[in-house]
Amino acid sequence: MTTITPQRLSSLFKPRSVALVGAANKSQFSALVYHNLLQFGFGEHVHLVNRRGAETHGRPTVTSCQEIGAPVDVAFMMVPQAGTLEALSDAAAAGIRNAVVLSSGYGEAGEAGRAAQAELVAHARSLDMVLLGPNMLGFANFVDRIPVTAIPKLPQEHGPVALLSQSGASSSAMLDFASMVGVGMSYMVTLGNEAMISAGHVLDYLVDDEHTKAVAVFMETIRDPGTFRHAARRAAEAGKAIVVLKAGSSELSARTAAAHTGALVGDDATIDAVFKDLGIIRVDSIEDMLITAGAAAALGRLERPGIGVVSISGGACDIIADRAEDLGAPLPALAPHTQQALAEIMPGYGTVQNPLDVTGAAVIDPAIFTRAVSAMSKDPSVGVVAVVNGLPWRPDEVPYMGQVYVNAIGEGMRQAATPCVYVNQILQPVTDVTRASMQAGGVPFTIPGLRQTVVALRNVGWWSETTRAMSGAKPTPGEHLPVPAASAREGAWSEDAARRLLADAGIPVVPAVLARSADEAAKAAADLGGKVALKVCSPQILHKSDIGGVRLGVSGADVRTAYEALVAAAETVDGAELEGILVSPMRSGGIELLVGVVRDPQWGPMLAVALGGVFVEVLKDSALTPLPVTAARARRLLTGLRAAAVLDGVRGGAPADLDAIAAVVARVGDLALALGDDLESLEINPLRVDGSAVEALDAVVTWRSA
């Protein structure tokens, strides 16, 4: 079986020569890819294959790959679907091991198309070939100047960002925008149906590419989660940011109806959680994808996420402050020594703060820019400095009247203790005129647009913090936890069985007694003391309150009456097997949380935390993560809830012990992993928190076999 490794993909993305199979004068695809290869100086390494041997693009052709008579690494297939299998056989017979397949009508075209794609892949595997595509437009290696693609108007210079796209048609617009804003490309790869080579395989290859510092990805689906996850973790370790624009969302295909957790884990929410876990930056526009990737490639991993701003415009300062508040970007208050240093630089009428308006005084004395950038960069909370000023872009701006300010800012950047970016106030092009001005001033990198700058720097700061934390403590899943035998992990489980499972795993559970008669219930209540809660206990009745199967605050003689009423309620449910009535002490006060695990069909077990009880549906405020999870990660999930402030204590209540809650949440995740693939869902709702006291009041466990 063909194994797709970075080493194997090297012969695809760095070919010595290329065969254009199905080359034809009337084919626009053929004309475009041939023109690109010619324009990039690769023409002498191109072979044209035309079944009739007709002269094509002004050159002679051969009728098959076997007639080429020279080593070829890639066959660019432009033949109709009906002829693709035969063309693959011919290419393989000529010693070609990589094929780029443009044809559509495969996996994207219904049942017949999926069958055709399966046949295509099986045939390629039998020939020891790998396929890029089908249903795509090829790739371009800009570093080595090998554009094996039918996309026109390719950039001639290479840069540090690779672009992967499941949409070939959108790639042209993406390349145009990247060129406009000065984000250089190392590779552009259209992925198509990913029948063999997936986004994860290409990511894995790019992690090892010395020219690629960040990867921008446009995708609608992740077809190979395991490979993608592996490549993303390698990228995080290598300090290479992945920025993804993922379009489309749908409901989780296998929703767990028995637990509220299933309603929290939709497909898009799951992807969000997986991306956060992997340190992948997610954006919602092409512009943010490419500008963020460019910023990550230029800046690398920041030491701190705080953004310091030095601006010639007070209005720009206001806009940046507003957008930072909207978008959650950190603009830290300046330390006293930074304020003092800036006060010595600024005119008396200026205000020392972040963002910093250097005022018109910097027009008179450009050195104010230099000194302000340097001082701002030394603040202990600032990880990157954004300097707002103009840059030229039109030919009629040469010579540039404001070059003295560019030079002063460039000098400040050279003296800076942190990375810096030069910021234009509007989304204007980065042209040869712009680059000449930047080079003359020693300015390494620019971002056009104020909002775009805030988004990009927030994203790079988040990625820096997240991937740095990933290299720290690793989860230690609890394989050592006691779990029931595999034969018992099936069927429907009652709350009593679920409670015992939690308790055996060291998860705190409110005390309870399973009573099988009114007398037993009364004795249990007396032993527990005070008011009690009574609940129906049946494997078939998971949502007990829906049938009137719960009584709260019961005491004394009322216990027997409540017991009989609950038995009667259970009897109204067809097929329900009543194990008894659970009697537990009443709990009041505190905060109720939901902690649950549900199995996603692609990504495996996902853990969710939220405010519990009815607030799960009302607030729709939850945080998700794939397993395993550390206690530190669990704590970040809790503090990331929109309603996290209630954990700090409200109306005189004791603040919740976040470390204690996080330890329980992590233990729930460990238990879910220890239970293995048999587990469908595990949910605690509510998990009661009162200061440092944490205990499960109710639990549901369902198994896949059920």
Coordinates of N, CA, C and O in Angstrom, one line a residue, residues 296-406:
A296 N 2.1 36.1 11.1 CA 2.7 35.0 11.8 C 4.1 34.6 11.2 O 5.0 34.3 12.0
A297 N 4.2 34.6 9.9 CA 5.4 34.3 9.3 C 6.5 35.3 9.5 O 7.7 35.0 9.7
A298 N 6.1 36.6 9.5 CA 7.1 37.6 9.7 C 7.5 37.8 11.2 O 8.7 38.1 11.5
L299 N 6.6 37.6 12.1 CA 6.8 37.9 13.5 C 7.3 36.7 14.3 O 8.0 36.8 15.3
G300 N 6.9 35.5 13.9 CA 7.2 34.3 14.6 C 6.4 34.3 16.0 O 5.5 35.0 16.2
R301 N 6.8 33.4 16.9 CA 6.1 33.3 18.1 C 6.5 34.5 19.1 O 7.7 34.7 19.3
L302 N 5.5 35.2 19.5 CA 5.7 36.4 20.4 C 6.0 35.9 21.8 O 5.4 34.9 22.3
E303 N 6.8 36.7 22.5 CA 7.0 36.4 23.9 C 5.8 36.7 24.8 O 5.6 36.0 25.8
R304 N 5.1 37.7 24.4 CA 3.9 38.1 25.1 C 2.8 38.5 24.1 O 3.1 39.0 23.0
P305 N 1.5 38.4 24.5 CA 0.5 38.7 23.5 C 0.1 40.2 23.5 O -0.6 40.7 22.6
G306 N 0.6 41.0 24.4 CA 0.2 42.4 24.5 C 0.7 43.2 23.3 O 1.8 43.1 22.8
I307 N -0.2 44.1 22.8 CA 0.1 45.0 21.7 C 0.3 46.4 22.1 O -0.5 47.0 22.8
G308 N 1.5 46.9 21.8 CA 1.8 48.3 22.0 C 1.6 49.1 20.7 O 2.0 48.6 19.6
V309 N 1.0 50.3 20.8 CA 0.7 51.0 19.6 C 1.3 52.4 19.6 O 1.1 53.1 20.6
V310 N 2.0 52.8 18.6 CA 2.6 54.1 18.4 C 2.0 54.7 17.1 O 2.2 54.0 16.1
S311 N 1.4 55.8 17.2 CA 0.6 56.3 16.0 C 0.8 57.8 15.8 O 0.9 58.6 16.8
I312 N 0.8 58.2 14.5 CA 0.9 59.6 14.2 C -0.5 60.2 14.2 O -0.7 61.4 14.2
S313 N -1.5 59.3 14.4 CA -2.9 59.8 14.3 C -3.7 59.4 15.6 O -3.8 58.2 16.0
G314 N -4.3 60.4 16.2 CA -5.1 60.2 17.4 C -6.4 59.4 17.0 O -6.8 58.6 17.8
G315 N -6.9 59.7 15.8 CA -8.1 59.0 15.4 C -7.8 57.5 15.2 O -8.6 56.7 15.5
A316 N -6.6 57.2 14.6 CA -6.2 55.8 14.5 C -6.1 55.1 15.8 O -6.5 54.0 16.0
C317 N -5.6 55.8 16.8 CA -5.6 55.3 18.2 C -6.9 54.9 18.7 O -7.2 53.8 19.3
D318 N -7.9 55.8 18.5 CA -9.3 55.5 18.9 C -9.9 54.3 18.2 O -10.5 53.5 18.8
I319 N -9.7 54.2 16.9 CA -10.2 53.1 16.1 C -9.6 51.8 16.6 O -10.3 50.8 16.8
I320 N -8.3 51.8 16.8 CA -7.6 50.6 17.3 C -8.1 50.2 18.7 O -8.4 49.0 18.9
A321 N -8.3 51.2 19.6 CA -8.8 50.9 20.9 C -10.2 50.3 20.8 O -10.5 49.3 21.5
D322 N -11.0 50.8 20.0 CA -12.4 50.3 19.8 C -12.4 48.9 19.3 O -13.1 48.0 19.8
R323 N -11.6 48.6 18.2 CA -11.5 47.3 17.6 C -10.9 46.3 18.6 O -11.3 45.1 18.6
A324 N -9.9 46.7 19.4 CA -9.3 45.8 20.3 C -10.3 45.4 21.4 O -10.4 44.2 21.8
E325 N -11.2 46.3 21.8 CA -12.2 45.9 22.8 C -13.3 45.0 22.1 O -13.7 44.0 22.7
D326 N -13.7 45.3 20.9 CA -14.6 44.4 20.2 C -14.1 43.0 20.0 O -14.8 42.0 20.1
L327 N -12.8 42.9 19.6 CA -12.2 41.6 19.2 C -11.4 40.9 20.2 O -10.9 39.8 20.0
G328 N -11.3 41.5 21.4 CA -10.6 40.8 22.5 C -9.1 40.9 22.3 O -8.4 39.9 22.7
A329 N -8.6 41.9 21.7 CA -7.1 42.0 21.6 C -6.5 42.8 22.8 O -7.1 43.8 23.2
P330 N -5.4 42.3 23.3 CA -4.9 43.0 24.5 C -4.1 44.2 24.2 O -3.1 44.2 23.5
L331 N -4.5 45.4 24.7 CA -3.7 46.6 24.7 C -3.4 46.9 26.2 O -4.1 47.6 26.9
P332 N -2.3 46.4 26.7 CA -2.0 46.5 28.1 C -1.7 48.0 28.5 O -1.2 48.8 27.8
A333 N -2.1 48.3 29.8 CA -1.7 49.5 30.4 C -0.1 49.5 30.6 O 0.4 48.5 30.8
L334 N 0.5 50.7 30.4 CA 1.9 50.7 30.4 C 2.5 50.8 31.9 O 1.9 51.3 32.8
A335 N 3.6 50.1 32.1 CA 4.3 50.1 33.4 C 4.8 51.5 33.7 O 5.0 52.3 32.8
P336 N 4.9 51.8 35.0 CA 5.4 53.2 35.4 C 6.7 53.6 34.7 O 6.8 54.7 34.3
H337 N 7.6 52.7 34.6 CA 8.9 53.1 34.0 C 8.8 53.4 32.5 O 9.5 54.2 31.9
T338 N 7.8 52.7 31.8 CA 7.5 53.0 30.4 C 6.9 54.3 30.3 O 7.2 55.1 29.4
Q339 N 5.9 54.6 31.2 CA 5.3 55.9 31.1 C 6.3 57.0 31.4 O 6.2 58.1 30.7
Q340 N 7.2 56.8 32.3 CA 8.2 57.8 32.5 C 9.1 58.0 31.3 O 9.4 59.2 30.9
A341 N 9.5 56.9 30.7 CA 10.4 57.0 29.5 C 9.7 57.8 28.4 O 10.3 58.6 27.7
L342 N 8.4 57.5 28.2 CA 7.6 58.1 27.1 C 7.4 59.6 27.4 O 7.3 60.5 26.6
A343 N 7.1 59.9 28.7 CA 6.9 61.3 29.1 C 8.1 62.2 28.8 O 7.9 63.4 28.5
E344 N 9.3 61.6 28.9 CA 10.5 62.4 28.6 C 10.6 62.6 27.1 O 11.4 63.5 26.6
I345 N 9.9 61.8 26.3 CA 10.0 61.9 24.8 C 8.9 62.8 24.3 O 9.1 63.6 23.4
M346 N 7.7 62.7 24.8 CA 6.5 63.4 24.3 C 6.5 64.9 24.7 O 7.1 65.3 25.7
P347 N 5.8 65.7 23.8 CA 5.6 67.1 24.2 C 4.7 67.2 25.4 O 3.9 66.3 25.7
G348 N 4.7 68.3 26.0 CA 3.9 68.5 27.3 C 2.4 68.3 27.0 O 1.7 67.9 27.9
Y349 N 1.9 68.6 25.8 CA 0.5 68.5 25.6 C 0.1 67.1 25.1 O -1.1 66.8 24.9
G350 N 1.0 66.2 25.0 CA 0.7 64.8 24.7 C 0.2 64.0 25.9 O 0.5 64.3 27.0
T351 N -0.5 62.9 25.6 CA -1.0 62.0 26.6 C -0.2 60.7 26.5 O -0.2 60.0 25.5
V352 N 0.4 60.3 27.6 CA 1.2 59.0 27.6 C 0.2 57.9 28.0 O -0.3 57.8 29.1
Q353 N -0.1 57.0 27.0 CA -0.9 55.9 27.2 C -0.7 54.9 26.0 O 0.0 55.2 25.1
N354 N -1.4 53.8 26.1 CA -1.4 52.8 25.0 C -2.8 52.6 24.5 O -3.6 52.2 25.3
P355 N -3.1 53.0 23.3 CA -2.3 53.4 22.2 C -1.7 54.8 22.4 O -2.4 55.7 23.0
L356 N -0.5 55.1 21.9 CA 0.2 56.3 22.0 C 0.1 57.2 20.8 O 0.6 56.8 19.7
D357 N -0.5 58.4 20.9 CA -0.5 59.4 19.8 C 0.7 60.2 20.0 O 0.8 61.0 20.9
V358 N 1.7 60.1 19.0 CA 2.9 60.9 19.2 C 2.7 62.4 18.8 O 3.6 63.2 18.9
T359 N 1.5 62.7 18.3 CA 1.1 64.1 18.0 C 1.9 64.6 16.8 O 2.9 64.0 16.3
G360 N 1.5 65.8 16.4 CA 2.3 66.5 15.3 C 3.7 66.8 15.6 O 4.5 67.2 14.7
A361 N 4.1 66.7 16.9 CA 5.5 67.0 17.2 C 6.4 66.0 16.5 O 7.6 66.4 16.2
A362 N 5.9 64.8 16.2 CA 6.8 63.9 15.5 C 7.0 64.3 14.0 O 8.0 63.8 13.4
V363 N 6.2 65.1 13.5 CA 6.4 65.7 12.1 C 7.5 66.7 12.2 O 8.4 66.7 11.2
I364 N 7.6 67.4 13.2 CA 8.7 68.4 13.4 C 10.0 67.6 13.8 O 11.1 67.9 13.3
D365 N 9.9 66.7 14.7 CA 11.1 65.9 15.1 C 10.8 64.4 15.0 O 10.3 63.8 15.9
P366 N 11.2 63.9 13.8 CA 10.9 62.4 13.5 C 11.6 61.5 14.5 O 11.1 60.4 14.7
A367 N 12.6 62.0 15.2 CA 13.3 61.1 16.2 C 12.3 60.7 17.3 O 12.6 59.7 18.1
I368 N 11.2 61.5 17.5 CA 10.2 61.1 18.5 C 9.7 59.7 18.2 O 9.4 58.8 19.1
F369 N 9.5 59.4 16.9 CA 9.0 58.1 16.4 C 10.0 57.0 16.9 O 9.7 56.0 17.5
T370 N 11.3 57.3 16.6 CA 12.3 56.3 16.9 C 12.4 56.0 18.4 O 12.3 54.8 18.8
R371 N 12.4 57.0 19.2 CA 12.5 56.8 20.7 C 11.2 56.2 21.3 O 11.3 55.4 22.2
A372 N 10.0 56.6 20.7 CA 8.8 56.1 21.3 C 8.6 54.6 21.0 O 8.2 53.8 21.8
V373 N 9.0 54.2 19.7 CA 8.9 52.8 19.4 C 9.8 52.0 20.3 O 9.5 50.9 20.8
S374 N 11.0 52.5 20.5 CA 12.0 51.8 21.3 C 11.5 51.6 22.8 O 11.6 50.6 23.4
A375 N 11.0 52.7 23.3 CA 10.5 52.7 24.7 C 9.3 51.8 24.8 O 9.2 51.0 25.8
M376 N 8.3 51.9 23.9 CA 7.1 51.0 24.0 C 7.5 49.6 23.9 O 6.9 48.7 24.6
S377 N 8.5 49.2 23.1 CA 8.9 47.8 23.0 C 9.5 47.2 24.2 O 9.5 46.0 24.4
K378 N 10.0 48.1 25.1 CA 10.6 47.6 26.4 C 9.6 47.4 27.5 O 10.0 47.0 28.6
D379 N 8.3 47.8 27.3 CA 7.4 47.6 28.3 C 7.2 46.1 28.6 O 7.1 45.2 27.7
P380 N 7.1 45.6 29.9 CA 7.1 44.2 30.2 C 5.8 43.5 29.7 O 5.8 42.3 29.7
S381 N 4.8 44.2 29.4 CA 3.5 43.6 29.0 C 3.4 43.6 27.4 O 2.4 43.0 26.9
V382 N 4.3 44.3 26.7 CA 4.2 44.4 25.3 C 5.0 43.3 24.6 O 6.2 43.2 24.8
G383 N 4.4 42.6 23.7 CA 5.0 41.6 22.9 C 5.3 42.0 21.5 O 6.1 41.3 20.8
V384 N 4.5 43.0 21.0 CA 4.7 43.4 19.6 C 4.3 44.9 19.6 O 3.4 45.3 20.3
V385 N 5.0 45.7 18.7 CA 4.6 47.1 18.6 C 4.1 47.4 17.2 O 4.8 47.0 16.2
A386 N 2.9 48.0 17.1 CA 2.4 48.4 15.8 C 2.5 49.9 15.7 O 2.1 50.7 16.6
V387 N 3.2 50.3 14.6 CA 3.5 51.7 14.4 C 2.6 52.2 13.2 O 2.8 51.7 12.1
V388 N 1.7 53.2 13.5 CA 0.8 53.6 12.5 C 1.3 54.9 11.8 O 1.5 55.9 12.4
N389 N 1.5 54.8 10.5 CA 2.0 55.9 9.7 C 1.8 55.6 8.2 O 1.5 54.4 7.9
G390 N 1.9 56.5 7.3 CA 1.7 56.3 5.9 C 2.9 55.7 5.2 O 4.0 55.8 5.7
L391 N 2.6 55.0 4.1 CA 3.6 54.4 3.2 C 3.1 54.8 1.8 O 1.9 54.8 1.5
P392 N 4.0 55.0 0.9 CA 3.6 55.3 -0.5 C 3.3 54.0 -1.3 O 3.7 52.9 -0.9
W393 N 2.5 54.1 -2.3 CA 2.2 53.0 -3.2 C 2.1 53.3 -4.6 O 2.2 52.5 -5.5
R394 N 1.9 54.6 -5.0 CA 1.7 55.0 -6.4 C 3.0 55.5 -6.9 O 3.8 56.1 -6.2
P395 N 3.2 55.3 -8.2 CA 4.5 55.8 -8.9 C 4.6 57.3 -8.7 O 5.8 57.8 -8.7
D396 N 3.5 58.1 -8.7 CA 3.6 59.5 -8.6 C 4.0 60.0 -7.2 O 4.2 61.2 -7.0
E397 N 4.2 59.1 -6.3 CA 4.7 59.4 -4.9 C 6.2 59.3 -4.8 O 6.7 59.4 -3.7
V398 N 6.9 59.1 -5.9 CA 8.3 58.9 -5.9 C 8.9 60.2 -6.4 O 8.6 60.7 -7.5
P399 N 9.8 60.9 -5.7 CA 10.3 60.5 -4.4 C 9.3 60.8 -3.3 O 8.5 61.7 -3.4
Y400 N 9.3 60.0 -2.2 CA 8.3 60.0 -1.2 C 8.6 61.1 -0.2 O 9.7 61.1 0.5
M401 N 7.7 62.1 0.0 CA 8.0 63.2 0.8 C 8.1 62.8 2.3 O 8.7 63.4 3.1
G402 N 7.4 61.7 2.6 CA 7.4 61.2 4.0 C 8.5 60.2 4.4 O 8.4 59.5 5.4
Q403 N 9.5 60.0 3.5 CA 10.5 59.0 3.7 C 11.2 59.2 5.0 O 11.7 58.2 5.7
V404 N 11.4 60.4 5.4 CA 12.1 60.7 6.7 C 11.4 60.1 7.9 O 12.1 59.6 8.8
Y405 N 10.1 60.0 7.8 CA 9.4 59.3 8.9 C 9.5 57.8 8.9 O 9.6 57.1 9.9
V406 N 9.5 57.3 7.6 CA 9.7 55.8 7.5 C 11.1 55.5 8.0 O 11.2 54.5 8.7

